[in-house]
C-alpha angles and dihedrals in degrees: 000000000000111000109187094192091054090049092049089055087064090066113068094191093062092067095059130096126237118201088350094305131101109267116257105191112198098153096093092128088068096043135336124230123259125243122225093250090062092045089051090051090055092048091046093054094051092040100047117017112012104159140124118272138233091014112067131072093200121106099254092051091050092049092050092046092050093049093047094049091044087057090053089054091051090052091047091052093045094054093034095235113175094231133025090228089063087072112084114190111221139164090268146294094313094055091045091055092046091050091058093042091051090051094052091052087083093045107044120083134201113292094015109135132231125188128212129177126246090236098067133131112237089255089065093047109040099053090053092048089052090048091052092048089052098045105028091242119147123243117216127185131220103224125228133223128238086263092061095253127129115251104235094190088062091046090056090054092051095055118095141141086278091064110104104162137023123194127191139152118242091221126011114244092207101045106015092237114166104219124215093245095161089062092042092052095046094049092046092051088051089069094038097258126143120233132216117193120199103218099175094114097034102054096069089058107034142017113248119210105208094192093051090047090048087216120166097213131012124180135193144164127231095219091066089054103055090276135113128284122255098046136084142136145252118207112199131172109252093242091057096043090054091050097049119083120235115284098213134016126227143079122345095024094075135085098189134358129199129153088252099050144354125209121202131238122249123259132327095016093055087078099036106079119175132003106326130214089278097176091044092053092050091047090049087060091049091050091052089050090052095049091048089050090054087047128232092239088058091045092051094048094048094047094046089055092048092049093050093045094043093049091052092049095046090050088062090067110100114243095014125149119192117203125212136039117349089207102079092204086070096058143054128233098300128116110191112183150148135209117227114261096005127101112234091229091061092054091047093051095051098046090049086066086059092054098260121134117203132148120248128185136047094319091224087295104103095158089062092052091047089053091056092039093234133125093231143301143254104252122199108186119186134209130195091263093061123097141213088243089061089051090054090052090048095050093048089050091052090050090052091049090049091054091050092050099041 
């Protein structure tokens, strides 16, 4: 049985007060909170076996190496990658995307085409724009509807034998839209194109199976999944990882070095130059263990209930507009909304004084805001440790802020 109060006790930050009020944390789309077991893992590393990995024969180095590689195995199992060396540990989603974009700079040719969706975070737009500027490739965009959903008929029209890469997020950070990535992947493969899926917003809510998806690249960040900041992963099919050149040069990613020639290490080390975020990688594994202990079926059920309840309560606010799919089965636990005549920043500032954390602004997704002709939204993003009582407090706070600003 899922006991939300028992789960909340795992997160020390949730018991604190902010501005004299109990914290209501609804900014999970930006970063999730960290359970004590992950915090303890971080403390344990620095207290007992802090050492560099893959290089030392001494005991601490061996302990650190074993723990780091065990974390890689946990990530492999969680995402169901075929091989552990298909998991590249990075600083996060943004670096993972840039790693792939950098690799394709030597593959794409002038007038090749790449496709990105209109629902993307800036980190899944800008690297591809830079890639196109460098190679002469052409960037095309899958348009979205007024309901914040991608128009698949238009996607079909964009695909051709010129299409080499397709990029799409699994779930939109700004609207919560759950994209039809299975269809997107299958259609792209039909014209011989590779696909990268940005899973940063999806992985806190569901458990992707990269083999079942048949995706070429999948990226995620630990800090969205109850883990630390500064670490994430790139899954890449072995055939693609062997084709792509190294992203960065330095220690660890080499086999041999002379002044005449350098040869590169095998996967995954080919893409992991320098001393990594060792503690972060180990804690990423601990966070995945924790989320699997809670259970993704339990997480999904709790968050579906929160989304349904929260949507109903927010709709009671006079003058409110909610952005994104009306069908809640097509979105994750995000409510992105505005109140007529009031800037979202003003609402966010006032409710912060009442201990409530939400995100306001364009959410690093300016093209979405431009589509709706708005400066930004108020985004309440829920996690499995949130409650309906917190939603009640949040909605009442928004109503109070609205009265103050009217």
